[in-house]
Tab-separated table of C-alpha atoms (C1' of nucleotides) in Angstrom:
chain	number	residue	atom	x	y	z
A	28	UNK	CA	-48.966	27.433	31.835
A	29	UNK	CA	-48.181	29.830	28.871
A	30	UNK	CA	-48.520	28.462	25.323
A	31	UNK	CA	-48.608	32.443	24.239
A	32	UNK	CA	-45.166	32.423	22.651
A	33	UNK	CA	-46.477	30.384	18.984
A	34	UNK	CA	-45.988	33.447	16.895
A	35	UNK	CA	-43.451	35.735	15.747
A	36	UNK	CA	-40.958	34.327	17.536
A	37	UNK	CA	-38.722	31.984	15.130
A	38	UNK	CA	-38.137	28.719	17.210
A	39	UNK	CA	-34.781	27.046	17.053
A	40	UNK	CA	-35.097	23.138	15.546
A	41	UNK	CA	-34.222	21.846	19.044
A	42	UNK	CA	-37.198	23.450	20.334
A	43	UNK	CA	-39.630	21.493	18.236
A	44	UNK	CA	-40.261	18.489	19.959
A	45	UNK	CA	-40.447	20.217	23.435
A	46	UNK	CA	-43.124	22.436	21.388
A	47	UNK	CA	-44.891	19.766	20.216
A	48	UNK	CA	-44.976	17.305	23.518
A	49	UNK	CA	-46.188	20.337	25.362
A	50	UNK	CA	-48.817	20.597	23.308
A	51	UNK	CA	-49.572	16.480	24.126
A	52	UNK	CA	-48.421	15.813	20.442
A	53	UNK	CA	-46.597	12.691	19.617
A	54	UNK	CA	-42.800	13.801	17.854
A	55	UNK	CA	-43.636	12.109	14.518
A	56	UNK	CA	-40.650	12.680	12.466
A	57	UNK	CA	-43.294	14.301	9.785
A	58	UNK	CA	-45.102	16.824	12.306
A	59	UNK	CA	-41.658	17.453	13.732
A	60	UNK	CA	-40.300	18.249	9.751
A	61	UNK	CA	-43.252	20.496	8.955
A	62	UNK	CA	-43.911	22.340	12.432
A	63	UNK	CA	-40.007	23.186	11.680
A	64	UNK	CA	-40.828	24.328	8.309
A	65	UNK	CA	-43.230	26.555	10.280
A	66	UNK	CA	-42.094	27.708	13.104
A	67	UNK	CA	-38.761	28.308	12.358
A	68	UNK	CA	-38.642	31.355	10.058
A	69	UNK	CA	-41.040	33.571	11.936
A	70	UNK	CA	-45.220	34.088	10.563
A	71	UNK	CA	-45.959	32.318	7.572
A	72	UNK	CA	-48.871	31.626	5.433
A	73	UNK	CA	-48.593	28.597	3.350
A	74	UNK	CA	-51.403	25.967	1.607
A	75	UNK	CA	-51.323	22.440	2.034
A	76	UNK	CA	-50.142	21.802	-0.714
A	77	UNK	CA	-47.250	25.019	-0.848
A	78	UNK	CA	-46.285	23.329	2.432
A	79	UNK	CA	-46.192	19.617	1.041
A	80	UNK	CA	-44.026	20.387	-1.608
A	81	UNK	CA	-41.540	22.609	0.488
A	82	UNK	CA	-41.026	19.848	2.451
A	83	UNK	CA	-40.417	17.709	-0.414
A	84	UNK	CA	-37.874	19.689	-1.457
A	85	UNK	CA	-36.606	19.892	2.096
A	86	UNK	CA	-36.529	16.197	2.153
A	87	UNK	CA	-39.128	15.551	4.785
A	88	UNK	CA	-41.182	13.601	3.153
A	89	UNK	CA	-44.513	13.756	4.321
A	90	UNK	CA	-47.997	13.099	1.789
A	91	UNK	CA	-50.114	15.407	1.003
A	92	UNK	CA	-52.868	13.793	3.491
A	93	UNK	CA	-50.372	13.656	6.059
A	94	UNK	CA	-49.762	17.396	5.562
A	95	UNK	CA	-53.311	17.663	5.710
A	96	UNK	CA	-53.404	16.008	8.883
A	97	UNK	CA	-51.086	17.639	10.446
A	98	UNK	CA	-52.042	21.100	9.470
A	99	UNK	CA	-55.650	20.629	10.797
A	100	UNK	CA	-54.172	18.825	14.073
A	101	UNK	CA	-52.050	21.924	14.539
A	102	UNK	CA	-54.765	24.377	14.126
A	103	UNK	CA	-56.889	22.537	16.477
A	104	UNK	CA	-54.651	22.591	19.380
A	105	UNK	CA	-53.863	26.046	18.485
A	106	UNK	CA	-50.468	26.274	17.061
A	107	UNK	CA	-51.786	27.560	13.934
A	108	UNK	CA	-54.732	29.373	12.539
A	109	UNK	CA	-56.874	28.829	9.596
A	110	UNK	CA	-59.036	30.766	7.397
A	111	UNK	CA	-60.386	30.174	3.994
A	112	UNK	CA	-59.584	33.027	0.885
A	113	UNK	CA	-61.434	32.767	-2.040
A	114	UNK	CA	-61.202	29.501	-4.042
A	115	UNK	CA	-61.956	27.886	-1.049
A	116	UNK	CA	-58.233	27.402	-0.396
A	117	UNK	CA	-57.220	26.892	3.235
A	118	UNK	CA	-54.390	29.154	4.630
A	119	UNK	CA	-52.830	28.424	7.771
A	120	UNK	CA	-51.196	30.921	9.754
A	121	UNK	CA	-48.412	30.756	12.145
A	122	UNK	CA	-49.655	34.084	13.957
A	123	UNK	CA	-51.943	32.911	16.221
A	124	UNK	CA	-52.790	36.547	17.227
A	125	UNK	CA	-55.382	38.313	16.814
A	126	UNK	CA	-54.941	40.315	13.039
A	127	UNK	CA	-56.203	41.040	9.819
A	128	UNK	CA	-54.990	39.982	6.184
A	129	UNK	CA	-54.354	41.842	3.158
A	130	UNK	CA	-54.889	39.074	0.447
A	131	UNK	CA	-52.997	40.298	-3.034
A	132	UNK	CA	-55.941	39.249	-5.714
A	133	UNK	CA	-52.808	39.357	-8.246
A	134	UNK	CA	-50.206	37.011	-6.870
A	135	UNK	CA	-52.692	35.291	-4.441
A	136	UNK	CA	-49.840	36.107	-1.659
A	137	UNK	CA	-51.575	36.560	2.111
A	138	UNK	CA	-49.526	39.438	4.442
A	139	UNK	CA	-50.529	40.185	8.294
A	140	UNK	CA	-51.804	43.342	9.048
A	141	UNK	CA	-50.260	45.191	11.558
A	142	UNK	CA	-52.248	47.124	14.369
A	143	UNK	CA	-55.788	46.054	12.713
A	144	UNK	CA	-57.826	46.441	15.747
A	145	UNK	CA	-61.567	45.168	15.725
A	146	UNK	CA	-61.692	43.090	18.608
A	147	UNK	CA	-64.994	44.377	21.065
A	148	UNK	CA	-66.103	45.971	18.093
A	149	UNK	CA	-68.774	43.572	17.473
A	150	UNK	CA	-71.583	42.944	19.488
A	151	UNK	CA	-72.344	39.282	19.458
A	152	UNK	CA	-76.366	38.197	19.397
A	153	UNK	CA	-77.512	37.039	22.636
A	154	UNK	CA	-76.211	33.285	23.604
A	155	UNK	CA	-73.378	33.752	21.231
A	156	UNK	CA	-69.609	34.246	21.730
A	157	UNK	CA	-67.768	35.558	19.255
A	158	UNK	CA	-65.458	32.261	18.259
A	159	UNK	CA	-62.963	34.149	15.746
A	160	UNK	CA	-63.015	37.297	13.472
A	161	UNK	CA	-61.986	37.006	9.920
A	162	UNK	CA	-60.342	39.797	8.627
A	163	UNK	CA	-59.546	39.810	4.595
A	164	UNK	CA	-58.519	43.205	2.804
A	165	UNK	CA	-58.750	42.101	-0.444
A	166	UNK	CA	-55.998	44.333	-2.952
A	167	UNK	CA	-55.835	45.196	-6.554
A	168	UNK	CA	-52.948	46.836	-8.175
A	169	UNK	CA	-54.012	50.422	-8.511
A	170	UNK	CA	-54.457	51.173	-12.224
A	171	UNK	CA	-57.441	53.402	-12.582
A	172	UNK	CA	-56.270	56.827	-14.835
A	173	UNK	CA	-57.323	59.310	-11.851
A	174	UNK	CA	-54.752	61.078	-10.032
B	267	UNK	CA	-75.919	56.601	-13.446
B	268	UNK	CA	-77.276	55.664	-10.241
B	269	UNK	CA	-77.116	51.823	-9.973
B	270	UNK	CA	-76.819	51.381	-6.236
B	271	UNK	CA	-80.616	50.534	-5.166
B	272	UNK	CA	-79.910	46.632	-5.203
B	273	UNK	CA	-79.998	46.389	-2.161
B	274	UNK	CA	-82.229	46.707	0.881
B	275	UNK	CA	-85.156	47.568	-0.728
B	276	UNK	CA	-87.142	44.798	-1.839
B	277	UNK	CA	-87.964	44.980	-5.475
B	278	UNK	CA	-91.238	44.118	-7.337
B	279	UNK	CA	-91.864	41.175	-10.149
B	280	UNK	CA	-91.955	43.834	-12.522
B	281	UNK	CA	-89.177	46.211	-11.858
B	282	UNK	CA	-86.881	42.987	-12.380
B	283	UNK	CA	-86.892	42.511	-16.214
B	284	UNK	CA	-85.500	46.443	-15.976
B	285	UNK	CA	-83.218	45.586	-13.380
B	286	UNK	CA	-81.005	43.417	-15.852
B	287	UNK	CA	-81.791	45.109	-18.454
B	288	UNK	CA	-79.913	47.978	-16.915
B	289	UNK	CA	-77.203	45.915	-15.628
B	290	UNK	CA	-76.426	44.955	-19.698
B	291	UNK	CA	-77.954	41.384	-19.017
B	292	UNK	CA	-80.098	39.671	-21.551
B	293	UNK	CA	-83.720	38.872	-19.340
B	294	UNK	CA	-83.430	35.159	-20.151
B	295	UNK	CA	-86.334	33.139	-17.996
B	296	UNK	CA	-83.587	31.625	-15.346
B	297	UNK	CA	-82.380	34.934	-14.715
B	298	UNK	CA	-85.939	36.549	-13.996
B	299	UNK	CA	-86.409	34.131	-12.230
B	300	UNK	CA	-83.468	33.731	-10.326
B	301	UNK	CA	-83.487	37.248	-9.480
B	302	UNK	CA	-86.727	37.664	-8.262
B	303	UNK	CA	-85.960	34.788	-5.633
B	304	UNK	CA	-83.208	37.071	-4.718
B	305	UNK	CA	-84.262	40.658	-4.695
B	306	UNK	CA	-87.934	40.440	-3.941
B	307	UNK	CA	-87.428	39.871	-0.237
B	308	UNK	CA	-84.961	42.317	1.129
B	309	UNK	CA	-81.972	41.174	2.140
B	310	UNK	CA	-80.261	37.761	1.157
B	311	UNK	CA	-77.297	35.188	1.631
B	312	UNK	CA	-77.711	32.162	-0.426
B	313	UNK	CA	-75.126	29.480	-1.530
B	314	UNK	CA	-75.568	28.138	-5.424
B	315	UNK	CA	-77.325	25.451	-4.208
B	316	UNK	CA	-79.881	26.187	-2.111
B	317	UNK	CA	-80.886	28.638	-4.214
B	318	UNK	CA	-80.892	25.932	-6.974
B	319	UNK	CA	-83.543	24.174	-4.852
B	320	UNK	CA	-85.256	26.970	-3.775
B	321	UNK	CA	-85.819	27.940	-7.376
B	322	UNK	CA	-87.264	23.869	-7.767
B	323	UNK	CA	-89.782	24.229	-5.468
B	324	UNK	CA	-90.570	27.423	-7.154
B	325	UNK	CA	-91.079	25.930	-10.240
B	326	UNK	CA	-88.215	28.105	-11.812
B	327	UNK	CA	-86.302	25.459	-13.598
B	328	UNK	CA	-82.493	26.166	-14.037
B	329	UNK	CA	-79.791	23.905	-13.167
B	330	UNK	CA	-77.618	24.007	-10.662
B	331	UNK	CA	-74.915	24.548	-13.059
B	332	UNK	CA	-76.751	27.626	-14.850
B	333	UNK	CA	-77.168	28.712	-11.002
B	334	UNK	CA	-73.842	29.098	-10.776
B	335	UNK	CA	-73.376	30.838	-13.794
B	336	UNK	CA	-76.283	33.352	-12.753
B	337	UNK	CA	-74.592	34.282	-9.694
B	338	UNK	CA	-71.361	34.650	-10.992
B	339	UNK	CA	-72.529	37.020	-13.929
B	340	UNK	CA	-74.701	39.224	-11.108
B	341	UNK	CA	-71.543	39.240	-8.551
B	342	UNK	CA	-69.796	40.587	-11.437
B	343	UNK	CA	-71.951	42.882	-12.866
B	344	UNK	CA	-72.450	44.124	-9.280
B	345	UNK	CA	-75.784	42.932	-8.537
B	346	UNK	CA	-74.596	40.579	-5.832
B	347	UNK	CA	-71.710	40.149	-3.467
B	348	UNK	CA	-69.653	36.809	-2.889
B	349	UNK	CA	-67.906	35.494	-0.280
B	350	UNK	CA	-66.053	32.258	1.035
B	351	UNK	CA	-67.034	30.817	4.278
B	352	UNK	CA	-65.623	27.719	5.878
B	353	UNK	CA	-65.882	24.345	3.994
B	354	UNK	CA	-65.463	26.894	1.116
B	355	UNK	CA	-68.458	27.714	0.430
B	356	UNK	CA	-69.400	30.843	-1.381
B	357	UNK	CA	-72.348	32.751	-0.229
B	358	UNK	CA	-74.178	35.499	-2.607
B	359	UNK	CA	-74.950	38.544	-0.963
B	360	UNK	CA	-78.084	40.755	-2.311
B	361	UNK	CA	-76.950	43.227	-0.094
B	362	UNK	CA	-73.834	45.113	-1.913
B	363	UNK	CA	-72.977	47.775	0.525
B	364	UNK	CA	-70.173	47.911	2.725
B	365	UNK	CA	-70.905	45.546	6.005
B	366	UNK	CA	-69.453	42.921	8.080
B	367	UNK	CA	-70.715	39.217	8.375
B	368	UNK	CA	-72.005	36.947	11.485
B	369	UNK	CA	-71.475	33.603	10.891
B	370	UNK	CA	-73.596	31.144	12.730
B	371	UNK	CA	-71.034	28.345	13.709
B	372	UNK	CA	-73.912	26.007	14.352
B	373	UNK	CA	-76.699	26.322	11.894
B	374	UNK	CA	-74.295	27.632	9.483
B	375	UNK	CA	-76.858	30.951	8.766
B	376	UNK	CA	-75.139	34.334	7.464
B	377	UNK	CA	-76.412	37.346	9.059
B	378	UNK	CA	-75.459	41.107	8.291
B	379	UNK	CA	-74.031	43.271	10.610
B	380	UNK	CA	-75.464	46.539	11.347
B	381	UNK	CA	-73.315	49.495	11.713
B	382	UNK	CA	-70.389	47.421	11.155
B	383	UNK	CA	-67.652	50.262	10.393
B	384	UNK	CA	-64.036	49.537	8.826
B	385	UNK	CA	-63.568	51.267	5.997
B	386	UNK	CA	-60.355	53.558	5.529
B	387	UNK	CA	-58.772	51.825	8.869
B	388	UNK	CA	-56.410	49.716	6.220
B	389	UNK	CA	-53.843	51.359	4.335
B	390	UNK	CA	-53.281	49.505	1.446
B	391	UNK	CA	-49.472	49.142	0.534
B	392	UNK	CA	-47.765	51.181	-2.555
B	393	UNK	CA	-49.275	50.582	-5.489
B	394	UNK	CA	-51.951	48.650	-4.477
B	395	UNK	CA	-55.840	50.016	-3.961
B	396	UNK	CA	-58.236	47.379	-1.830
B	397	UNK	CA	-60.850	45.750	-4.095
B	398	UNK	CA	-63.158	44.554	-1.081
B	399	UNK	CA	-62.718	43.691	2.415
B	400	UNK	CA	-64.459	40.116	4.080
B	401	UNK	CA	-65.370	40.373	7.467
B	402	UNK	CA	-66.814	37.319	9.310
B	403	UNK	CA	-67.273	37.270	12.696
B	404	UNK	CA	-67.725	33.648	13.545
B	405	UNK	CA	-69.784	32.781	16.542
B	406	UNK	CA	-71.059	29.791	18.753
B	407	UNK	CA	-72.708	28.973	21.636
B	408	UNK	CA	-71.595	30.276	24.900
B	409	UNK	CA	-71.810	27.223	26.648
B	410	UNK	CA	-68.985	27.989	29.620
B	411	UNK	CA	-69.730	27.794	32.765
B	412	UNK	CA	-68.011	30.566	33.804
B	413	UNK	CA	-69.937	33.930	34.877
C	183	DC	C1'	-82.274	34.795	-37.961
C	184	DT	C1'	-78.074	35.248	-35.042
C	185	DG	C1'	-75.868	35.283	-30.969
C	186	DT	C1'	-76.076	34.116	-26.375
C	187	DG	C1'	-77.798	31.217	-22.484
C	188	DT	C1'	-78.970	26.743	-20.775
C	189	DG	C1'	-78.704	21.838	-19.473
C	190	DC	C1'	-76.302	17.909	-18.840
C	191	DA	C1'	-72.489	15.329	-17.670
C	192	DA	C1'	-67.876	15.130	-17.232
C	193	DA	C1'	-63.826	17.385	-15.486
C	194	DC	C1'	-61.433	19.794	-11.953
C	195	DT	C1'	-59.673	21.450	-7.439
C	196	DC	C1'	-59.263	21.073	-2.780
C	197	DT	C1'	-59.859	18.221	1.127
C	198	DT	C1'	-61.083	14.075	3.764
C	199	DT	C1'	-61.240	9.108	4.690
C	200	DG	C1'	-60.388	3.812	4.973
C	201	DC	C1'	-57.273	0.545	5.545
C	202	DA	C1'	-52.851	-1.780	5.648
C	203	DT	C1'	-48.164	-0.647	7.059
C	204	DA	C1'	-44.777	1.872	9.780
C	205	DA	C1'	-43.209	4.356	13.616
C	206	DG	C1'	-43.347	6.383	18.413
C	207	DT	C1'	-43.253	5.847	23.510
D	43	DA	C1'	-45.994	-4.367	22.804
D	44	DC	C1'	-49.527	-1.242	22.132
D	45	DT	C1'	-51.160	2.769	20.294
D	46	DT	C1'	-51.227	6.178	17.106
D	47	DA	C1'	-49.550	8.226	12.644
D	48	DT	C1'	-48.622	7.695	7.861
D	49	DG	C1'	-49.221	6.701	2.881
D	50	DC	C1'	-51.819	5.652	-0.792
D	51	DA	C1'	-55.636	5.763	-3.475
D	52	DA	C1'	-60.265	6.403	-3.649
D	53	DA	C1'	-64.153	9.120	-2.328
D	54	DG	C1'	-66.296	13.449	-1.460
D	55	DA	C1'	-67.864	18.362	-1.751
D	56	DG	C1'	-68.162	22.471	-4.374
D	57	DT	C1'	-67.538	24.564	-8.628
D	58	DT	C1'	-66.429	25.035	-13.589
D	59	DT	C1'	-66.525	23.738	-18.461
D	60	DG	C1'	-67.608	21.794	-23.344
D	61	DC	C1'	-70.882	21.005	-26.443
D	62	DA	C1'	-75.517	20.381	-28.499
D	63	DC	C1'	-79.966	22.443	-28.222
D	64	DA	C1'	-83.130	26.322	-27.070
D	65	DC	C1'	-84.380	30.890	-26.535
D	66	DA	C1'	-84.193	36.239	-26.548
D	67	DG	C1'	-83.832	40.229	-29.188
DNA sequence: CTGTGTGCAAACTCTTTGCATAAGT
DNA sequence: ACTTATGCAAAGAGTTTGCACACAG
């Protein structure tokens, strides 16, 4: 079975609810709204919250703790990914690949890295497995006087 | 100026009044104190509060909320690193050279990584420089029972 | 003495949880 | 029908802040 094709790919609407059940998700007409919000514009990062009140304006109306819910359910079963920037906010990522983030300190936007290798770069201790590799490149907008 | 010995090197009771003094920081008690905790051991990755208890059972009274402020004037200053883990926790680094993470999925320890190399593989965009980059290589038990 | 740091408690942000109601299969 | 998800509001964790008092230079 391959569940590889989460990422990058914008799915259609109709596609949702296949997506979801083969994933051994209920279709709740909330995870069906937001995992469209997600999935159908190609890699996004959003918040909780970012997400909640897109889909308020989108009229799915979902809470906040729903969104919660859902987001977390997601990332568990692997259709998303989560990492924490600083704040302690929680982003979660439609690319469930393997990549680094630049984080913009400024506007607190989050953009994938392409080709950021690391993988096998990092020997784990022994008894360990690496479990997932964080990658944040944290920017500032270049001001400094020298040339 | 050289002001980048603050880290690996564990430094005595007394060079630590100088220490902040150098850094521009008035050598109130909870600092000295505070700092010695941190930089007369070698390396260290403490969170606010256990370093808030730690400092209890040292008889160095501060609260946690002075804690807080402590680390946040040293990560600023430069005498400490942050970084978010999971839950969104931030973890104070004594160790403020370039290096990678291990994060300990079950005990929830910090460990540095040795010889961890990244620097100048990310091209920031136009306009932008990178501040700092966050690696954390999460690990857990290997537990499969595969070979 | 004067300005700055500290302590306390309250405020704040982000996230999770308990329980009654609603919806999915 | 039976199970599982949702919504709300309240609780929870981590961190910051405002203000009176204390201390360092």
């Amino acid at each position: 079975m391959n569940l590889e094709q989460t990422s990058m790919t914008p799915i259609s609407t109709l596609q949702i609810r296949p997506l979801l059940e083969r994933y051994g998700l209920r279709a709740t007409r909330q995870r069906l709204g937001l995992a469209k919000l997600l999935f159908s514009k190609g890699d996004r990062h959003v918040t909780a919250d970012v997400l909640a009140t897109e889909a308020h304006g989108a009229r799915i109306f979902a809470s906040l703790a729903t969104v919660y819910n859902v987001l977390n359910l997601f990332a568990e079963v692997g259709l998303v990914r989560s990492f924490t920037v600083e704040g302690g906010k929680t982003v979660f990522d439609t690319n469930t690949t393997e990549h680094c983030h630049f984080y913009f300190e400024d506007s607190g936007e989050i953009q994938d890295i392409v080709g950021g290798k690391f993988a096998g770069q990092f020997a784990p201790p022994e008894g360990y497995e690496i479990a997932k590799v964080d990658v944040v490149v944290r920017l500032q907008r270049k001001q400094d006087a020298r040339a």
